[in-house]
CSV table of C-alpha atoms in Angstrom, one decimal:
chain,number,residue,atom,x,y,z
Z,1,UNK,CA,43.6,-22.5,47.3
Z,2,UNK,CA,40.0,-22.7,48.6
Z,3,UNK,CA,38.0,-23.2,45.4
Z,4,UNK,CA,38.9,-25.4,42.4
Z,5,UNK,CA,39.0,-23.3,39.3
Z,6,UNK,CA,39.7,-26.2,36.9
Z,7,UNK,CA,37.2,-28.7,35.6
Z,8,UNK,CA,36.3,-30.8,38.6
Z,9,UNK,CA,36.3,-34.6,38.9
Z,10,UNK,CA,38.2,-37.3,37.1
Z,11,UNK,CA,39.7,-36.6,33.7
Z,12,UNK,CA,40.0,-39.4,31.2
Z,13,UNK,CA,42.1,-39.7,28.0
Z,14,UNK,CA,40.5,-40.9,24.8
Z,15,UNK,CA,42.2,-41.7,21.5
Z,16,UNK,CA,40.9,-39.7,18.6
Z,17,UNK,CA,41.6,-39.9,14.8
Z,18,UNK,CA,44.4,-37.3,15.1
Z,19,UNK,CA,45.6,-37.7,18.7
Z,20,UNK,CA,44.0,-37.7,22.1
Z,21,UNK,CA,41.3,-35.8,23.9
Z,22,UNK,CA,41.2,-35.3,27.7
Z,23,UNK,CA,37.6,-35.2,28.9
Z,24,UNK,CA,36.2,-34.3,32.3
Z,25,UNK,CA,34.1,-37.3,33.4
Z,26,UNK,CA,31.6,-35.2,35.3
Z,27,UNK,CA,30.4,-33.0,32.5
Z,28,UNK,CA,31.8,-34.7,29.4
Z,29,UNK,CA,33.5,-31.6,28.3
Z,30,UNK,CA,36.9,-31.6,26.6
Z,31,UNK,CA,39.6,-30.3,28.8
Z,32,UNK,CA,42.3,-30.3,26.1
Z,33,UNK,CA,43.4,-32.1,23.0
Z,34,UNK,CA,46.9,-33.5,22.2
Z,35,UNK,CA,47.5,-33.8,18.5
Z,36,UNK,CA,49.7,-36.3,16.9
Z,37,UNK,CA,52.4,-34.9,14.7
Z,38,UNK,CA,55.3,-36.4,12.8
Z,39,UNK,CA,57.7,-37.9,15.3
Z,40,UNK,CA,55.1,-37.1,18.1
Z,41,UNK,CA,55.8,-40.2,20.2
Z,42,UNK,CA,55.3,-38.1,23.4
Z,43,UNK,CA,51.7,-37.2,22.5
Z,44,UNK,CA,50.2,-40.2,24.4
Z,45,UNK,CA,52.4,-39.6,27.4
Z,46,UNK,CA,51.5,-35.9,27.4
Z,47,UNK,CA,47.8,-36.7,27.3
Z,48,UNK,CA,48.2,-39.2,30.1
Z,49,UNK,CA,49.9,-36.7,32.3
Z,50,UNK,CA,47.3,-34.0,31.6
Z,51,UNK,CA,44.5,-36.5,32.4
Z,52,UNK,CA,46.2,-37.3,35.7
Z,53,UNK,CA,46.5,-33.6,36.8
Z,54,UNK,CA,43.4,-33.6,39.1
Z,55,UNK,CA,44.5,-36.8,40.8
Z,56,UNK,CA,48.0,-35.5,41.2
Z,57,UNK,CA,46.7,-32.2,42.7
Z,58,UNK,CA,44.4,-34.0,45.1
Z,59,UNK,CA,47.3,-36.3,46.3
Z,60,UNK,CA,49.6,-33.3,46.7
Z,61,UNK,CA,47.0,-31.4,48.8
Z,62,UNK,CA,46.4,-34.5,50.9
Z,63,UNK,CA,50.1,-34.9,51.5
Z,64,UNK,CA,50.5,-31.2,52.4
Z,65,UNK,CA,47.6,-31.6,54.9
Z,66,UNK,CA,49.4,-34.6,56.4
Z,67,UNK,CA,52.7,-32.8,56.6
Z,68,UNK,CA,51.2,-29.7,58.3
Z,69,UNK,CA,49.2,-31.8,60.7
Z,70,UNK,CA,46.2,-29.5,60.4
Z,71,UNK,CA,43.7,-32.3,60.0
Z,72,UNK,CA,43.4,-36.0,60.7
Z,73,UNK,CA,45.2,-37.5,57.7
Z,74,UNK,CA,47.0,-40.8,58.1
Z,75,UNK,CA,50.5,-40.9,56.6
Z,76,UNK,CA,49.9,-44.1,54.8
Z,77,UNK,CA,46.7,-42.7,53.2
Z,78,UNK,CA,48.7,-39.7,51.9
Z,79,UNK,CA,51.5,-42.0,50.7
Z,80,UNK,CA,49.1,-44.3,48.9
Z,81,UNK,CA,47.3,-41.3,47.2
Z,82,UNK,CA,50.7,-40.1,45.9
Z,83,UNK,CA,51.6,-43.6,44.7
Z,84,UNK,CA,48.3,-44.0,42.9
Z,85,UNK,CA,48.5,-40.5,41.3
Z,86,UNK,CA,52.0,-41.2,40.0
Z,87,UNK,CA,50.9,-44.6,38.7
Z,88,UNK,CA,48.0,-42.9,36.8
Z,89,UNK,CA,50.4,-40.3,35.3
Z,90,UNK,CA,53.0,-42.8,34.3
Z,91,UNK,CA,51.0,-46.0,33.7
Z,92,UNK,CA,53.3,-47.8,36.2
Z,93,UNK,CA,51.9,-50.1,38.9
Z,94,UNK,CA,51.7,-48.3,42.3
Z,95,UNK,CA,55.0,-48.5,44.2
Z,96,UNK,CA,56.9,-48.7,41.0
Z,97,UNK,CA,56.3,-52.4,40.6
């Protein structure tokens, strides 16, 4: 994957009147909407996971680079990127604490 085809930059989740919007920070465009429905307790978590997608992808690419050893990537840097991406996706503190 040489070129990013998705909306670049950080994505943020915003609460709306009927759910959540995930917006690309760089251009302010809506990436997606997650609508609340009856019994839709997962809507917030789904929007949070979608908003974390670029961070998760970047961390995975960094970890892959580290594992292949094709560039100078420190293992701790790759590990921390993964921990921070997981924390963003789950709203847990990094390292599960």
